[in-house]
Amino acid sequence: MTGEAAARAEDVARAAYGRLLAILAARDGDIQVAEDCLADAFAEALSSWPETGIPSNPSAWLLAVARNRRQDLRRSAAYRLADPLDEVERDGVLPVVPELDPDAIPDRRLALLFVCAHPAIDPSAHTPLMLQTVLGFDAERIARAFVVPPSAMAQRLVRAKRRIRDARIPFVVPERGHMPARLAPVLEAIYGAYAIDFPLVAGTEPRGSLADESHYLATTLADLLPDEPEALGLAALISLSLARRPARLTAREFVPLDAQDCSRWDSELIALGEGYLHRARPLGRIGRFQLEAAIQSVHCARASSGVTDWRALRTLHEALVLIAPTLGARVANAAAVGRVEGATAGLDVLDAITDDAACRFQPAWVTRAHLLAEAGCAAEAVQAYERAISLTTDPAARRYLERRRSGLLGRDTEALERGDQG
Amino acid sequence: MPTTIHPYGKGHPTMRYALLIHYQQPPVPALTDAELNAGMAAFQAYTKALDDAGVLRSAEVLQTVASATSVSVRQGKLRVQDGPFADTKEAFAGIFMLDVPDLDAAIAWAEKCPAAQWGTVEIRPSAVRFVEGAWAAAA
C-alpha cells in the first residue's frame, strides 16, 4: 500500500504539480511559500494515503492540504511578524476534505509562465523558474542541466522568487496589446531549454537534456494560447525537431539532416508538430518560430515523399533572415542557396556575412567546407574543415567532420596519417 | 593519445596554449559530496573530449592553495614561505596544455571547461618549451 500510495502521489505530482502550484502562488505571489506548502501536502499524502486510502480526487486533496498548511503558516508567530494581519482574517478557513476541484479551477499555469519570464526578472532565471514551478524540478537537477554549481542555481531561483513576491509581479495573462512583447521572452525561455548548448558534461550519465521538458512547456503554452501563432509555431518547431532525434547519431558519429535515415524519425511527433503548424497558418501572423517550424516540416516531408524540396527551403530561409537575421539563420540561408543555385552562389552569400563573430562561428566553417568541397576546391575545403574541426568540441560532430575531411585527402595522405598516429 | 602528430593534417602549424584555471579556494559556500562528484564527472568528460580530439598535451589539477609553499632566494638567502605567491580570492588551481591551431580554437575549448562556470580560465600561449634536452619555440 505504501508503494502504491507513493506511486500514486508521484503520478499526481507529475500531472498536477504545475497546476497546483500556479493556483497556490497566484493568490499572493509567494512562490516559495506555495512550494513549501505543496511539498508538505505531498509528504502528508505519503504518510496518510496508505492508511486512509487514496482520495477520489487526489489533486483536490493536495490543494486543500496545501492551503491549510499556508493558513497555519500565516497564523504562526513568525509569519505574523512578517506579514500584515488582515491577510489572515480575509482568508477564512478551508475544510480538509473539500469539494474544490482543481480541474474546475481555471488553469493558472499560463499566468505563471508569464510571471517566470517577466521583464523584471533576470533573463538567466526565466527557464530555471519555469522548470521549477511548472515541472517541480529541484534546484540541483536544474543546476545539472545548466552545468552551474547547485548553490549558484539555488541562489538565482531564490532571488527571482523573492523579487516576484516583493515587487508584486501580478499573476495575470497580459492583455492583447501587450501580448507580443510579453510573449517573446516566454517563447525564448522555452526555446532556450531546448536549444541549450550542452557543455561536455556527459560523464557516466546520459546527457541531461531538457528537450522533453521544453517540449512539454511548449505544448502546454500552445494549448493554453491557441490563438497565438508563435506559441503554436514553437510547439511545432520543438515537436518536429525532436522527431528527428533518434536518427541524429549513429555509431557515435553525428549524422547531418539530409543523410539521416528517416525511417528512424518519430512519426507521432511529426504528426503532432504538423498539427500545430496547421493551426498557426490561418491566424495569419508569420513569425520566427513558425518559419523555423516550416523549415523543419519541409525536411520531415522527406519521410513520406522521399525527396527534399530545396526550393521551398530556400524561400523559407530567405524569409527567416528577413525576420530574424541571426548569424545561424544567415549561415543556414547560404547553405540553402548553395543547394538550389550551386555551391558558388552559396559561397557568395556566405562571404557577404561580414559579422566579426562569423570567423569564430563553427557552423559557418562547416557550411563553407561543404560548399567548397562541392565546388571542387578540395584544398580549400580541407582547410575549412580543419578550421571547423578546431572549433568543434563535441566528439560526435568532430568524428563526422574528420571523416568528411579525410574523404577529400588523397589515399596516400590518409594511410600516412593512420601510420603516424599508430 | 597521439604523441607527435597533431590532428589537423600534415604541415598545419599549431600553437601550444595553457588554459590556467582559477577559482575560489576553498569554495564558498562549501561543496557537498554530490556537488564535488558532479564537478569531477564534468572534468572527466571534458578531459576525455580533449584527449579524444588529440589536442591535449597534459593536464594537472593542483591541491588547494592551503598546501602551497613559496620559495625565493634574496641576497643569497633562501626564503621559504608558507602559502601562495599571491594571496588572492581566486587562486590558481590547475593547468591544461593544449595543442590547437589558434586562439579561437583555444577559446572554444576554454568555454567548455567546467571551471569556466564557477571560476576563470586564462588562456596563455606558450613561448618556449623544453623538449629533447633543449629549449625550443613552443609551436
mmCIF file of N, CA, C and O in Angstrom, chain B residues 54-107:
data_model
loop_
_atom_site.group_PDB
_atom_site.id
_atom_site.type_symbol
_atom_site.label_atom_id
_atom_site.label_comp_id
_atom_site.label_asym_id
_atom_site.label_seq_id
_atom_site.Cartn_x
_atom_site.Cartn_y
_atom_site.Cartn_z
ATOM 1 N N GLY B 54 42.583 14.735 -29.569
ATOM 2 C CA GLY B 54 44.019 14.747 -29.835
ATOM 3 C C GLY B 54 44.669 16.091 -29.608
ATOM 4 O O GLY B 54 45.750 16.359 -30.132
ATOM 5 N N VAL B 55 44.057 16.967 -28.844
ATOM 6 C CA VAL B 55 44.629 18.301 -28.645
ATOM 7 C C VAL B 55 45.217 18.470 -27.241
ATOM 8 O O VAL B 55 45.823 19.499 -26.946
ATOM 9 N N LEU B 56 45.071 17.458 -26.383
ATOM 10 C CA LEU B 56 45.541 17.595 -25.008
ATOM 11 C C LEU B 56 46.995 17.143 -24.900
ATOM 12 O O LEU B 56 47.355 16.078 -25.359
ATOM 13 N N ARG B 57 47.839 18.006 -24.325
ATOM 14 C CA ARG B 57 49.220 17.610 -24.102
ATOM 15 C C ARG B 57 49.449 17.192 -22.654
ATOM 16 O O ARG B 57 50.175 16.270 -22.373
ATOM 17 N N SER B 58 48.847 17.904 -21.710
ATOM 18 C CA SER B 58 48.916 17.471 -20.317
ATOM 19 C C SER B 58 47.843 18.194 -19.531
ATOM 20 O O SER B 58 47.329 19.216 -19.976
ATOM 21 N N ALA B 59 47.504 17.629 -18.377
ATOM 22 C CA ALA B 59 46.506 18.257 -17.520
ATOM 23 C C ALA B 59 46.831 17.961 -16.066
ATOM 24 O O ALA B 59 47.161 16.825 -15.729
ATOM 25 N N GLU B 60 46.811 18.971 -15.253
ATOM 26 C CA GLU B 60 47.029 18.785 -13.822
ATOM 27 C C GLU B 60 46.060 19.678 -13.065
ATOM 28 O O GLU B 60 45.921 20.863 -13.384
ATOM 29 N N VAL B 61 45.404 19.126 -12.080
ATOM 30 C CA VAL B 61 44.659 19.954 -11.139
ATOM 31 C C VAL B 61 45.417 19.884 -9.827
ATOM 32 O O VAL B 61 45.817 18.806 -9.386
ATOM 33 N N LEU B 62 45.668 21.041 -9.244
ATOM 34 C CA LEU B 62 46.542 21.104 -8.072
ATOM 35 C C LEU B 62 45.755 21.017 -6.776
ATOM 36 O O LEU B 62 44.557 21.280 -6.744
ATOM 37 N N GLN B 63 46.475 20.672 -5.693
ATOM 38 C CA GLN B 63 45.853 20.745 -4.378
ATOM 39 C C GLN B 63 45.561 22.215 -4.071
ATOM 40 O O GLN B 63 46.061 23.113 -4.729
ATOM 41 N N THR B 64 44.797 22.460 -3.044
ATOM 42 C CA THR B 64 44.372 23.839 -2.779
ATOM 43 C C THR B 64 45.550 24.710 -2.348
ATOM 44 O O THR B 64 46.612 24.201 -1.960
ATOM 45 N N VAL B 65 45.348 26.025 -2.392
ATOM 46 C CA VAL B 65 46.418 26.962 -2.035
ATOM 47 C C VAL B 65 46.904 26.762 -0.606
ATOM 48 O O VAL B 65 48.018 27.142 -0.275
ATOM 49 N N ALA B 66 46.075 26.155 0.240
ATOM 50 C CA ALA B 66 46.497 25.923 1.623
ATOM 51 C C ALA B 66 47.764 25.072 1.673
ATOM 52 O O ALA B 66 48.548 25.153 2.625
ATOM 53 N N SER B 67 47.980 24.267 0.620
ATOM 54 C CA SER B 67 49.157 23.384 0.604
ATOM 55 C C SER B 67 50.359 24.046 -0.068
ATOM 56 O O SER B 67 51.409 23.425 -0.196
ATOM 57 N N ALA B 68 50.216 25.307 -0.503
ATOM 58 C CA ALA B 68 51.278 25.944 -1.289
ATOM 59 C C ALA B 68 52.469 26.345 -0.421
ATOM 60 O O ALA B 68 52.315 26.741 0.736
ATOM 61 N N THR B 69 53.642 26.218 -1.008
ATOM 62 C CA THR B 69 54.878 26.701 -0.392
ATOM 63 C C THR B 69 55.574 27.570 -1.422
ATOM 64 O O THR B 69 55.737 27.152 -2.567
ATOM 65 N N SER B 70 55.966 28.772 -1.032
ATOM 66 C CA SER B 70 56.614 29.665 -1.989
ATOM 67 C C SER B 70 58.083 29.830 -1.630
ATOM 68 O O SER B 70 58.431 30.068 -0.470
ATOM 69 N N VAL B 71 58.928 29.703 -2.617
ATOM 70 C CA VAL B 71 60.382 29.733 -2.400
ATOM 71 C C VAL B 71 60.995 30.897 -3.162
ATOM 72 O O VAL B 71 60.658 31.121 -4.323
ATOM 73 N N SER B 72 61.848 31.666 -2.506
ATOM 74 C CA SER B 72 62.606 32.687 -3.229
ATOM 75 C C SER B 72 64.001 32.778 -2.598
ATOM 76 O O SER B 72 64.190 32.374 -1.447
ATOM 77 N N VAL B 73 64.924 33.281 -3.370
ATOM 78 C CA VAL B 73 66.275 33.496 -2.834
ATOM 79 C C VAL B 73 66.612 34.969 -3.032
ATOM 80 O O VAL B 73 66.540 35.476 -4.153
ATOM 81 N N ARG B 74 66.897 35.673 -1.943
ATOM 82 C CA ARG B 74 67.224 37.097 -1.998
ATOM 83 C C ARG B 74 68.554 37.324 -1.307
ATOM 84 O O ARG B 74 68.719 36.903 -0.155
ATOM 85 N N GLN B 75 69.472 37.997 -1.994
ATOM 86 C CA GLN B 75 70.820 38.204 -1.462
ATOM 87 C C GLN B 75 71.407 36.896 -0.932
ATOM 88 O O GLN B 75 71.914 36.814 0.183
ATOM 89 N N GLY B 76 71.214 35.843 -1.724
ATOM 90 C CA GLY B 76 71.791 34.561 -1.337
ATOM 91 C C GLY B 76 71.074 33.849 -0.226
ATOM 92 O O GLY B 76 71.479 32.756 0.185
ATOM 93 N N LYS B 77 69.993 34.457 0.253
ATOM 94 C CA LYS B 77 69.308 33.807 1.380
ATOM 95 C C LYS B 77 68.007 33.163 0.939
ATOM 96 O O LYS B 77 67.186 33.796 0.274
ATOM 97 N N LEU B 78 67.872 31.916 1.327
ATOM 98 C CA LEU B 78 66.657 31.188 0.996
ATOM 99 C C LEU B 78 65.486 31.682 1.839
ATOM 100 O O LEU B 78 65.607 31.839 3.054
ATOM 101 N N ARG B 79 64.378 31.951 1.151
ATOM 102 C CA ARG B 79 63.158 32.254 1.907
ATOM 103 C C ARG B 79 62.087 31.241 1.538
ATOM 104 O O ARG B 79 61.726 31.128 0.375
ATOM 105 N N VAL B 80 61.643 30.487 2.507
ATOM 106 C CA VAL B 80 60.562 29.528 2.277
ATOM 107 C C VAL B 80 59.324 30.066 2.986
ATOM 108 O O VAL B 80 59.336 30.273 4.196
ATOM 109 N N GLN B 81 58.312 30.332 2.190
ATOM 110 C CA GLN B 81 57.117 30.952 2.761
ATOM 111 C C GLN B 81 55.961 29.959 2.747
ATOM 112 O O GLN B 81 55.736 29.266 1.756
ATOM 113 N N ASP B 82 55.267 29.892 3.851
ATOM 114 C CA ASP B 82 54.098 29.026 3.937
ATOM 115 C C ASP B 82 52.926 29.752 3.278
ATOM 116 O O ASP B 82 52.448 30.750 3.791
ATOM 117 N N GLY B 83 52.528 29.275 2.115
ATOM 118 C CA GLY B 83 51.404 29.928 1.436
ATOM 119 C C GLY B 83 51.723 30.248 -0.007
ATOM 120 O O GLY B 83 52.844 30.024 -0.475
ATOM 121 N N PRO B 84 50.736 30.771 -0.718
ATOM 122 C CA PRO B 84 50.923 31.053 -2.141
ATOM 123 C C PRO B 84 51.703 32.345 -2.380
ATOM 124 O O PRO B 84 51.840 33.168 -1.473
ATOM 125 N N PHE B 85 52.200 32.486 -3.611
ATOM 126 C CA PHE B 85 52.920 33.693 -4.007
ATOM 127 C C PHE B 85 52.016 34.913 -3.897
ATOM 128 O O PHE B 85 52.388 35.931 -3.326
ATOM 129 N N ALA B 86 50.799 34.784 -4.440
ATOM 130 C CA ALA B 86 49.860 35.895 -4.358
ATOM 131 C C ALA B 86 48.621 35.418 -3.624
ATOM 132 O O ALA B 86 48.018 34.418 -3.999
ATOM 133 N N ASP B 87 48.275 36.131 -2.560
ATOM 134 C CA ASP B 87 47.124 35.727 -1.770
ATOM 135 C C ASP B 87 45.883 36.416 -2.318
ATOM 136 O O ASP B 87 45.577 37.543 -1.979
ATOM 137 N N THR B 88 45.189 35.723 -3.228
ATOM 138 C CA THR B 88 44.010 36.315 -3.866
ATOM 139 C C THR B 88 42.788 35.457 -3.579
ATOM 140 O O THR B 88 42.917 34.302 -3.180
ATOM 141 N N LYS B 89 41.646 36.041 -3.806
ATOM 142 C CA LYS B 89 40.402 35.324 -3.547
ATOM 143 C C LYS B 89 40.276 34.126 -4.493
ATOM 144 O O LYS B 89 39.953 33.022 -4.082
ATOM 145 N N GLU B 90 40.543 34.376 -5.765
ATOM 146 C CA GLU B 90 40.524 33.289 -6.734
ATOM 147 C C GLU B 90 41.960 32.857 -6.969
ATOM 148 O O GLU B 90 42.791 33.656 -7.383
ATOM 149 N N ALA B 91 42.264 31.609 -6.692
ATOM 150 C CA ALA B 91 43.647 31.157 -6.765
ATOM 151 C C ALA B 91 43.842 30.198 -7.935
ATOM 152 O O ALA B 91 42.910 29.568 -8.409
ATOM 153 N N PHE B 92 45.091 30.109 -8.371
ATOM 154 C CA PHE B 92 45.469 29.190 -9.431
ATOM 155 C C PHE B 92 45.205 27.755 -8.984
ATOM 156 O O PHE B 92 45.575 27.373 -7.880
ATOM 157 N N ALA B 93 44.517 26.992 -9.821
ATOM 158 C CA ALA B 93 44.063 25.674 -9.366
ATOM 159 C C ALA B 93 44.458 24.527 -10.286
ATOM 160 O O ALA B 93 44.459 23.374 -9.867
ATOM 161 N N GLY B 94 44.797 24.831 -11.530
ATOM 162 C CA GLY B 94 45.132 23.734 -12.422
ATOM 163 C C GLY B 94 45.516 24.235 -13.794
ATOM 164 O O GLY B 94 45.350 25.415 -14.112
ATOM 165 N N ILE B 95 46.063 23.327 -14.589
ATOM 166 C CA ILE B 95 46.538 23.728 -15.916
ATOM 167 C C ILE B 95 46.262 22.640 -16.945
ATOM 168 O O ILE B 95 46.419 21.449 -16.666
ATOM 169 N N PHE B 96 45.770 23.062 -18.100
ATOM 170 C CA PHE B 96 45.608 22.169 -19.250
ATOM 171 C C PHE B 96 46.512 22.713 -20.353
ATOM 172 O O PHE B 96 46.397 23.882 -20.715
ATOM 173 N N MET B 97 47.419 21.884 -20.871
ATOM 174 C CA MET B 97 48.229 22.306 -22.021
ATOM 175 C C MET B 97 47.576 21.761 -23.287
ATOM 176 O O MET B 97 47.384 20.555 -23.420
ATOM 177 N N LEU B 98 47.242 22.667 -24.211
ATOM 178 C CA LEU B 98 46.584 22.254 -25.447
ATOM 179 C C LEU B 98 47.469 22.526 -26.642
ATOM 180 O O LEU B 98 48.295 23.442 -26.630
ATOM 181 N N ASP B 99 47.245 21.747 -27.688
ATOM 182 C CA ASP B 99 47.937 21.950 -28.948
ATOM 183 C C ASP B 99 46.854 22.149 -30.008
ATOM 184 O O ASP B 99 46.250 21.188 -30.479
ATOM 185 N N VAL B 100 46.560 23.398 -30.336
ATOM 186 C CA VAL B 100 45.470 23.714 -31.266
ATOM 187 C C VAL B 100 45.939 24.761 -32.262
ATOM 188 O O VAL B 100 46.978 25.406 -32.043
ATOM 189 N N PRO B 101 45.201 24.948 -33.362
ATOM 190 C CA PRO B 101 45.709 25.836 -34.415
ATOM 191 C C PRO B 101 45.796 27.308 -34.011
ATOM 192 O O PRO B 101 46.696 28.020 -34.445
ATOM 193 N N ASP B 102 44.840 27.805 -33.241
ATOM 194 C CA ASP B 102 44.825 29.242 -32.998
ATOM 195 C C ASP B 102 44.027 29.578 -31.744
ATOM 196 O O ASP B 102 43.460 28.700 -31.093
ATOM 197 N N LEU B 103 43.983 30.867 -31.456
ATOM 198 C CA LEU B 103 43.299 31.323 -30.240
ATOM 199 C C LEU B 103 41.802 30.978 -30.256
ATOM 200 O O LEU B 103 41.231 30.625 -29.219
ATOM 201 N N ASP B 104 41.171 31.073 -31.428
ATOM 202 C CA ASP B 104 39.730 30.778 -31.475
ATOM 203 C C ASP B 104 39.439 29.342 -31.031
ATOM 204 O O ASP B 104 38.467 29.086 -30.326
ATOM 205 N N ALA B 105 40.301 28.422 -31.444
ATOM 206 C CA ALA B 105 40.114 27.035 -31.026
ATOM 207 C C ALA B 105 40.333 26.910 -29.523
ATOM 208 O O ALA B 105 39.595 26.203 -28.832
ATOM 209 N N ALA B 106 41.329 27.632 -29.012
ATOM 210 C CA ALA B 106 41.588 27.596 -27.570
ATOM 211 C C ALA B 106 40.391 28.159 -26.800
ATOM 212 O O ALA B 106 40.002 27.630 -25.753
ATOM 213 N N ILE B 107 39.789 29.229 -27.347
ATOM 214 C CA ILE B 107 38.610 29.814 -26.692
ATOM 215 C C ILE B 107 37.445 28.816 -26.721
ATOM 216 O O ILE B 107 36.725 28.651 -25.735
#
